[in-house]
mmCIF file of C-alpha atoms in Angstrom:
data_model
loop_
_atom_site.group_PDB
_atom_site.id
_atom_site.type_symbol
_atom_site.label_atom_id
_atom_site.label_comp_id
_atom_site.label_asym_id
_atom_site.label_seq_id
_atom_site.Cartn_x
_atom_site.Cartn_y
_atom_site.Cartn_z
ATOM 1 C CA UNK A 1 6.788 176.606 78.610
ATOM 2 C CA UNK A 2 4.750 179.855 79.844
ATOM 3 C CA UNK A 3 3.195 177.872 82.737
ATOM 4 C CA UNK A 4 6.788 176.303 83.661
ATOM 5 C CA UNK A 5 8.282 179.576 83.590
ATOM 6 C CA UNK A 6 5.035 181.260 86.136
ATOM 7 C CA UNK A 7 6.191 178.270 88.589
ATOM 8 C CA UNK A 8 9.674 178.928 88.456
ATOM 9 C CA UNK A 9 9.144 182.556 89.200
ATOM 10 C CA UNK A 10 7.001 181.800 92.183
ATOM 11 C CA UNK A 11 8.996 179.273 93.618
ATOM 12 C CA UNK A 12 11.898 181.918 93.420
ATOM 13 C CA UNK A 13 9.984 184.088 94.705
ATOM 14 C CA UNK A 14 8.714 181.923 97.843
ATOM 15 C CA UNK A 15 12.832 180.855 98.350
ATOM 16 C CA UNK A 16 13.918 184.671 97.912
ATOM 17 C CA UNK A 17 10.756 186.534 99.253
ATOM 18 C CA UNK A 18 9.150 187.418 102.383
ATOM 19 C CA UNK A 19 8.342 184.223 103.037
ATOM 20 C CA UNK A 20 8.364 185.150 106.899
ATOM 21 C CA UNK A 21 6.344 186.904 109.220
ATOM 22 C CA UNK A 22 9.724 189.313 109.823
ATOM 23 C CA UNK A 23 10.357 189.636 106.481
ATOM 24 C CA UNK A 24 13.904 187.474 106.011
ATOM 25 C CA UNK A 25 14.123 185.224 103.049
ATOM 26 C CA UNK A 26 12.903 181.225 103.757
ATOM 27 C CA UNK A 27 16.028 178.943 103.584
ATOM 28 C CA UNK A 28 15.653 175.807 101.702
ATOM 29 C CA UNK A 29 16.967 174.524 105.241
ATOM 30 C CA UNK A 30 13.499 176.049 106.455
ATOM 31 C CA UNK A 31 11.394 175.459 103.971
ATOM 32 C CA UNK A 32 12.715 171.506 104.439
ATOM 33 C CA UNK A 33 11.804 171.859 108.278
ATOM 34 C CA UNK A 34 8.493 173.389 107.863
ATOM 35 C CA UNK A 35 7.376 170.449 105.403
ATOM 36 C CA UNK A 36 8.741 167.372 107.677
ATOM 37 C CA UNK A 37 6.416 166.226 110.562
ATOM 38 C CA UNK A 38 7.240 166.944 114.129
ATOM 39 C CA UNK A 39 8.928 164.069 116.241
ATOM 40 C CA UNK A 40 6.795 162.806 118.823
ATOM 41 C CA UNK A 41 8.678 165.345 121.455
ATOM 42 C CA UNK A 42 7.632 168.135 119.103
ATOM 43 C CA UNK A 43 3.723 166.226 118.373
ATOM 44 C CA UNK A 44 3.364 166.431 122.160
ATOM 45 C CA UNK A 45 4.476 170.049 123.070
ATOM 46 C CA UNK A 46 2.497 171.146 120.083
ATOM 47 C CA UNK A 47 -0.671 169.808 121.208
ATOM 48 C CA UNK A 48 -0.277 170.822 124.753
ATOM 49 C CA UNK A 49 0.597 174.139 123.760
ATOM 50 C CA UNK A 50 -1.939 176.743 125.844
ATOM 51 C CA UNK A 51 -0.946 180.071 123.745
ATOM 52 C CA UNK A 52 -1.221 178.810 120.004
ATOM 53 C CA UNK A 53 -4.452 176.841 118.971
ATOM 54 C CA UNK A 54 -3.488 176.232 115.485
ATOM 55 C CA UNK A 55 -0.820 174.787 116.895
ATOM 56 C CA UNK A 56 -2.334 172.676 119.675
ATOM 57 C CA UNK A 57 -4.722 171.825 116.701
ATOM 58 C CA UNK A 58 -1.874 170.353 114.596
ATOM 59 C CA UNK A 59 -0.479 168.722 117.512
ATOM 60 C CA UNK A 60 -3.618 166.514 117.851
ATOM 61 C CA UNK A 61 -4.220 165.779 114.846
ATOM 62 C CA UNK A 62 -0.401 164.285 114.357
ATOM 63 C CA UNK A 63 -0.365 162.765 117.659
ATOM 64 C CA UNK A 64 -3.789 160.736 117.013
ATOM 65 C CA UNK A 65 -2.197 159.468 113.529
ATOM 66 C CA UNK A 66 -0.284 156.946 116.055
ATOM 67 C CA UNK A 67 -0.961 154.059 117.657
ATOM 68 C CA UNK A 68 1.373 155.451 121.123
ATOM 69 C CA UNK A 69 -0.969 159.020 120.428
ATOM 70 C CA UNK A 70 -4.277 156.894 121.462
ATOM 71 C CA UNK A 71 -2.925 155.736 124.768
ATOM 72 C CA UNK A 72 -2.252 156.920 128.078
ATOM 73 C CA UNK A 73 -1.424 159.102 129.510
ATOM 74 C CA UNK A 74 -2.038 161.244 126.173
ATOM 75 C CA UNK A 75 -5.945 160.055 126.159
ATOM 76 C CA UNK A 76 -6.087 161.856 129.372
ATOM 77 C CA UNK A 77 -4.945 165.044 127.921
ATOM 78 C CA UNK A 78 -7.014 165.308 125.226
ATOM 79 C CA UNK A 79 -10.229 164.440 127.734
ATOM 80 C CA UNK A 80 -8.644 167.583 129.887
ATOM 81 C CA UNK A 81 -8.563 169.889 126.887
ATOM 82 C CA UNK A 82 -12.080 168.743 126.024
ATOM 83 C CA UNK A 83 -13.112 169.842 129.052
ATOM 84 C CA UNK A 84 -11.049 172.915 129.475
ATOM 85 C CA UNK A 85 -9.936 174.422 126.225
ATOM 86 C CA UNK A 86 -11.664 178.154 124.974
ATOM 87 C CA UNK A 87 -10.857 177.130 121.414
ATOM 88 C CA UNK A 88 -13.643 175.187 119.613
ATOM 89 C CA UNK A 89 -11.207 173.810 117.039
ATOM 90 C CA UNK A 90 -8.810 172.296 119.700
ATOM 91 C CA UNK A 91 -11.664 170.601 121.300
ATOM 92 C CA UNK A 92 -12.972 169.483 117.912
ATOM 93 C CA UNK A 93 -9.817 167.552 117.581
ATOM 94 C CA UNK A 94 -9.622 166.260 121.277
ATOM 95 C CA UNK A 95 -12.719 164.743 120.682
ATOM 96 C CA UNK A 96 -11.866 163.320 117.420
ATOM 97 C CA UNK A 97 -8.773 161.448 119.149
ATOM 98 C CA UNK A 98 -10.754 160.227 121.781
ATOM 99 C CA UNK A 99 -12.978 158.730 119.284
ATOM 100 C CA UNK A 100 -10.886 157.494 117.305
ATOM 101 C CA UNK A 101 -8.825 155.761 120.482
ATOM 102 C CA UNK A 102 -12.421 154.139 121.200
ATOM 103 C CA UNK A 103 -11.536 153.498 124.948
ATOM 104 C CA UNK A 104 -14.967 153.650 126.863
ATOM 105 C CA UNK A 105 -13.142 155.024 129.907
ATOM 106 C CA UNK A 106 -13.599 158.543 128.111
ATOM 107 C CA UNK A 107 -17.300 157.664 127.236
ATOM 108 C CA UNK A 108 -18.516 160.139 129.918
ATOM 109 C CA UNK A 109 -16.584 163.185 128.315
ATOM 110 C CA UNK A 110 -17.481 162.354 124.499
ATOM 111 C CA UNK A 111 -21.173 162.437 125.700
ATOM 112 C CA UNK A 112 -20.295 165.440 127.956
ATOM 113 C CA UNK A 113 -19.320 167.378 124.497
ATOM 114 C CA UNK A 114 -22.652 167.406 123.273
ATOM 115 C CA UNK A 115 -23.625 169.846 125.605
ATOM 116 C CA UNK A 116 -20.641 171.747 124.525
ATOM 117 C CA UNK A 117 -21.432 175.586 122.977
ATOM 118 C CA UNK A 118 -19.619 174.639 119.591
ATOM 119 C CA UNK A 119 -21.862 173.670 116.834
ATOM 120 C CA UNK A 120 -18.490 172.104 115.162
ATOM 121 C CA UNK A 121 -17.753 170.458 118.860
ATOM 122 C CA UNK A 122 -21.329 168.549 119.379
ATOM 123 C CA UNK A 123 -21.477 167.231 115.408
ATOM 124 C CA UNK A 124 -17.518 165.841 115.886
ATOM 125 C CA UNK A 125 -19.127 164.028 119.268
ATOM 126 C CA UNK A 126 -22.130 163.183 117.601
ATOM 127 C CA UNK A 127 -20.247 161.273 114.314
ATOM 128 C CA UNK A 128 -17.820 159.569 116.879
ATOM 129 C CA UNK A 129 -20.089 158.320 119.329
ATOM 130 C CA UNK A 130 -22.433 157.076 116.422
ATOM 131 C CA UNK A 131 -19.744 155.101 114.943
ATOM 132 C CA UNK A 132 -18.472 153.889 118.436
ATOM 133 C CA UNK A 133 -21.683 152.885 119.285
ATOM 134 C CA UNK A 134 -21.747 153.145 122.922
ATOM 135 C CA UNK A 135 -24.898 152.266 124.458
ATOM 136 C CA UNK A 136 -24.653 155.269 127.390
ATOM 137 C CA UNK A 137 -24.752 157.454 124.563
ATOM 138 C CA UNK A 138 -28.035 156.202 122.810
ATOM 139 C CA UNK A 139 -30.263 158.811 124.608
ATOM 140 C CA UNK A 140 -28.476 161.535 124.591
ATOM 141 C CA UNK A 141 -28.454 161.350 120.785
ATOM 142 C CA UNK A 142 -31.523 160.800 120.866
ATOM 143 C CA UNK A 143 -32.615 163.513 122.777
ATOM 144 C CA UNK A 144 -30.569 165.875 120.569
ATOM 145 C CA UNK A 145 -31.557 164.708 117.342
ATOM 146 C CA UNK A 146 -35.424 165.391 118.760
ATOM 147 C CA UNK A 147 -34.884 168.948 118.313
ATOM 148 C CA UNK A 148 -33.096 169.753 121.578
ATOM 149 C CA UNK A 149 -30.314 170.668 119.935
ATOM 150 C CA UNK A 150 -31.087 174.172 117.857
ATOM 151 C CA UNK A 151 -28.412 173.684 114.793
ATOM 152 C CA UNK A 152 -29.684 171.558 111.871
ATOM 153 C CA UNK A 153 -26.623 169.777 111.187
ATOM 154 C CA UNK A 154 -26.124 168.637 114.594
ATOM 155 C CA UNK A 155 -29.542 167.051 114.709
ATOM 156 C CA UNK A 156 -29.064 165.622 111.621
ATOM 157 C CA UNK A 157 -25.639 164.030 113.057
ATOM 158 C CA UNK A 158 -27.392 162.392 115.660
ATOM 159 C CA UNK A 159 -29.798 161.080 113.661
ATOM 160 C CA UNK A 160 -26.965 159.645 111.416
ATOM 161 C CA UNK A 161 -25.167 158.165 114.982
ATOM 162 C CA UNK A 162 -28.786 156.539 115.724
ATOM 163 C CA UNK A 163 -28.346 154.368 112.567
ATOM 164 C CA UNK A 164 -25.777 152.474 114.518
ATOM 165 C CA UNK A 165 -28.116 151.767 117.775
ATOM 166 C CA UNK A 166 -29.950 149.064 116.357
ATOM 167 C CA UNK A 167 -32.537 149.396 119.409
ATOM 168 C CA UNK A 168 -36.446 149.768 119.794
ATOM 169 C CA UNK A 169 -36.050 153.465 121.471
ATOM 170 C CA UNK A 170 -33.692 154.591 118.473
ATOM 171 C CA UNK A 171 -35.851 153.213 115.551
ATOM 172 C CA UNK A 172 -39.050 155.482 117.237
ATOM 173 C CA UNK A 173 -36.790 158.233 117.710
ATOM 174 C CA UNK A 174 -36.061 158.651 114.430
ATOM 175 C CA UNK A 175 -39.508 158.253 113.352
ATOM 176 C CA UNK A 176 -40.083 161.411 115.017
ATOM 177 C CA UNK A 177 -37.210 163.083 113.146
ATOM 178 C CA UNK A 178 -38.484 162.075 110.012
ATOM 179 C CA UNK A 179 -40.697 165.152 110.944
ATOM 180 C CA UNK A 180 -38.036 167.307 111.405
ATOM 181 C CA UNK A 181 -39.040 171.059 109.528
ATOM 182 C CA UNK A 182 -34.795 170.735 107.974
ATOM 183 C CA UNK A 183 -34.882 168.187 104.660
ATOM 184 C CA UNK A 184 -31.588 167.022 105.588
ATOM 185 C CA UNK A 185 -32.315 165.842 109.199
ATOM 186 C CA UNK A 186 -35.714 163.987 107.929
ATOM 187 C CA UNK A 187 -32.754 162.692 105.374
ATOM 188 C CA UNK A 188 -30.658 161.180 107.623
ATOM 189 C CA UNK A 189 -33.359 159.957 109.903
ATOM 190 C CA UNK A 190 -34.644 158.083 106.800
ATOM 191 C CA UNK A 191 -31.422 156.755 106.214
ATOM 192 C CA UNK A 192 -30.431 155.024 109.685
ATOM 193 C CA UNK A 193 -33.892 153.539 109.644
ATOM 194 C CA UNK A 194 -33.451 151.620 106.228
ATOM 195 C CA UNK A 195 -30.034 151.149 108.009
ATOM 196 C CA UNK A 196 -31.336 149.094 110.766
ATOM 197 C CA UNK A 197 -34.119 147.184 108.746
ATOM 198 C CA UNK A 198 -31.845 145.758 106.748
ATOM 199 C CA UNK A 199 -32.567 147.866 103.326
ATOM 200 C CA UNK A 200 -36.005 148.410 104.019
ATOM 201 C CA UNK A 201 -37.690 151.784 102.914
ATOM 202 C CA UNK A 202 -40.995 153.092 103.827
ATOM 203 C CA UNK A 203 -41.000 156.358 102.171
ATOM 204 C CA UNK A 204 -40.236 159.894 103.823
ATOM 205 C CA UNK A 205 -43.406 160.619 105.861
ATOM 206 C CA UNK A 206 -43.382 159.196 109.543
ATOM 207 C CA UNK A 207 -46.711 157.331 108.678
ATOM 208 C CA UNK A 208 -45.210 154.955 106.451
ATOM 209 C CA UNK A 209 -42.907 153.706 109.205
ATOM 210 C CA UNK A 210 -46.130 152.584 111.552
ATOM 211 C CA UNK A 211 -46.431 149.585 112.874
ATOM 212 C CA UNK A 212 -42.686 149.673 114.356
ATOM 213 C CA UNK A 213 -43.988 148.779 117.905
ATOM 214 C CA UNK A 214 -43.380 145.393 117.780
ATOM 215 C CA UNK A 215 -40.085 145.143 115.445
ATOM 216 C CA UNK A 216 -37.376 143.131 117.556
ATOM 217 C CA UNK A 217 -33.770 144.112 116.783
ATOM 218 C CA UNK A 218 -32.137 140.487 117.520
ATOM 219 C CA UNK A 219 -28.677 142.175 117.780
ATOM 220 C CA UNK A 220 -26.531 145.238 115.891
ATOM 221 C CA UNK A 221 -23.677 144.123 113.603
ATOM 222 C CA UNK A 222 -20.557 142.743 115.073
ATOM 223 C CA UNK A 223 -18.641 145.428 113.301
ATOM 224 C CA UNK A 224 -19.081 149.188 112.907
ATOM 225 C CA UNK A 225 -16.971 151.041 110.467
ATOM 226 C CA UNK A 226 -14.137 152.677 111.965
ATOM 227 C CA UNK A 227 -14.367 155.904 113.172
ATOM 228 C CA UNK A 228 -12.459 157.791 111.060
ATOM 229 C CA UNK A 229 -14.153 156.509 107.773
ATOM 230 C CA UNK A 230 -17.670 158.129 108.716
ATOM 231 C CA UNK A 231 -18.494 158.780 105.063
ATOM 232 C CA UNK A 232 -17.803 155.043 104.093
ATOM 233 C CA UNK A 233 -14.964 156.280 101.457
ATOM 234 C CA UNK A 234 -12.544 153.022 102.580
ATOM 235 C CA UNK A 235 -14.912 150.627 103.146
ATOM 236 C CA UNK A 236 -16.996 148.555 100.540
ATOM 237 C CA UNK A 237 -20.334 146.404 101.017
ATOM 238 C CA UNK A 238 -18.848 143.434 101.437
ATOM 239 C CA UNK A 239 -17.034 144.373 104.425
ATOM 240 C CA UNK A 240 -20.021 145.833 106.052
ATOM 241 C CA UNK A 241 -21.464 142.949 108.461
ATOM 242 C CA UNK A 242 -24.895 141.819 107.722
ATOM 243 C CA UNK A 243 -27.824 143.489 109.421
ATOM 244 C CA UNK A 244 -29.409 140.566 112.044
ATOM 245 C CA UNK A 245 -32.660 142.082 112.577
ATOM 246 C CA UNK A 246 -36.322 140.189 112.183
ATOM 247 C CA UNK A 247 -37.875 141.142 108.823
ATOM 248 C CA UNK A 248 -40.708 144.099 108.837
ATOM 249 C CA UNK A 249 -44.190 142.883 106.619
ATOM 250 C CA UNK A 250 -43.595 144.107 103.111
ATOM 251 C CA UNK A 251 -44.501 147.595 102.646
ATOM 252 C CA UNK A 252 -47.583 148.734 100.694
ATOM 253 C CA UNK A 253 -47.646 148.394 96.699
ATOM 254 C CA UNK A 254 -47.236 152.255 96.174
ATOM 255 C CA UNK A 255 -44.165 152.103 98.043
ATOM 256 C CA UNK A 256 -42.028 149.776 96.898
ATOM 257 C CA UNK A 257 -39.293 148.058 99.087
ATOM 258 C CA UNK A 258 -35.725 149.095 97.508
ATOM 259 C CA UNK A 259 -32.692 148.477 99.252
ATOM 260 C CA UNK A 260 -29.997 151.494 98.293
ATOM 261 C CA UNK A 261 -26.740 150.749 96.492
ATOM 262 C CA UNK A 262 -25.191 151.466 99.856
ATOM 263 C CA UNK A 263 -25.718 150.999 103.573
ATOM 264 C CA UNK A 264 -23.988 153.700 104.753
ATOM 265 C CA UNK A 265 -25.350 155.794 107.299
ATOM 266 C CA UNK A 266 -23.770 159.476 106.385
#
């Protein structure tokens, strides 16, 4: 009863209160309005706003929930606000729509963002074009997650993305970033190459991963996760495709070949 009794005084107190930035008691009529979703007239104006990014934010984010939010001619905005917005958050979630819409017309611009100045903007490119798996954007991942990019975590994104190249020039790269001075990068590198040998683990030092030269990646899987599901939370093993790859030798006796409860690459 004590704990009922604190809610019921705060909820008064929220109806009753200062609930607004003037000071005027909240309605229930408001507080109804502020907890539906915007029609798509409202989604729209919202995400095109230029003054409020929270707003613009918001308005992304709810237009991309829809399948009419990842077409035209609302793809085009979001590229243009990419492109053109000063707030890192708004472009974070222009480039999450355009990933999620996974139209390669707008290719160019979610590579384009991982020159961006935003730490938050490049790792939001570098998850979506991993799981897209665009092969224009190969090298530039791979030429971030080799240290070109300074942040940690944006390395380490790329070297995530690379797990879904299943190519020659990707497996090597991440060879390299199994050198990487940050844990987690030499992590992640580890994991997208067990990813792409089909469960196959050669330990943590780049050395154990010689003799890669002549691996042949027949083809990748048919079909990625989705974009939005980057840390594999909706997706289980069996609806993973199987890796098609042409098996490695067995690995030495002191490092045993295990094959990790999951596949996933992040």
């Amino acid at each position: 009863m004590k704990y009922l009794a604190v809610i019921l005084v705060l909820a008064a107190t929220f109806l009753m209160g200062g609930c607004k930035g003037d000071n005027k008691p909240m309605s229930l009529d408001d507080m109804i309005k502020k907890m539906k979703r915007p029609s798509p007239t409202e989604a729209v104006a919202m995400a095109f706003d230029p003054d409020d990014p929270d707003r613009a934010r918001q308005g992304i984010a709810e237009l991309a929930r829809h399948d009419w939010g990842l077409q035209e001619p609302h793809l085009k905005g979001y590229a243009t606000i990419l492109r053109v917005h000063p707030n890192p958050t708004v472009r974070c979630a222009a480039v999450r729509a355009l990933g999620k819409a996974a139209d390669p017309k707008y290719a160019p611009d979610m590579i384009k963002a991982m020159e961006d100045s935003s730490i938050a903007v490049r790792w939001d490119a570098a998850i979506a074009l991993g799981q897209l798996a665009w092969p224009d954007a190969e090298k530039p991942l791979r030429t971030h997650a080799l240290k070109a990019d300074e942040d940690p975590d944006v390395r380490g994104a790329c070297a995530a993305a690379l797990g879904s190249y299943f190519t020659k020039t990707s497996m090597l790269a991440l060879i390299q970033c199994l050198g990487d001075e940050d844990a987690a990068v030499s992590h992640r590198a580890r994991k997208s190459l067990t990813n792409i040998t089909g469960g196959v683990d050669m330990g943590p030092e780049p050395a154990g991963w010689r003799g890669l030269e002549n691996f042949v990646v027949l083809q990748p899987p048919e079909k990625p996760r989705p974009w939005y599901d980057a840390a594999g939370m909706f997706s289980s093993e069996e609806e993973l495709p199987p890796t098609d790859v042409t098996p490695l030798p067995p690995p030495p006796a002191t490092r045993p070949a295990t094959r990790p409860a999951s596949r996933r690459v992040y």
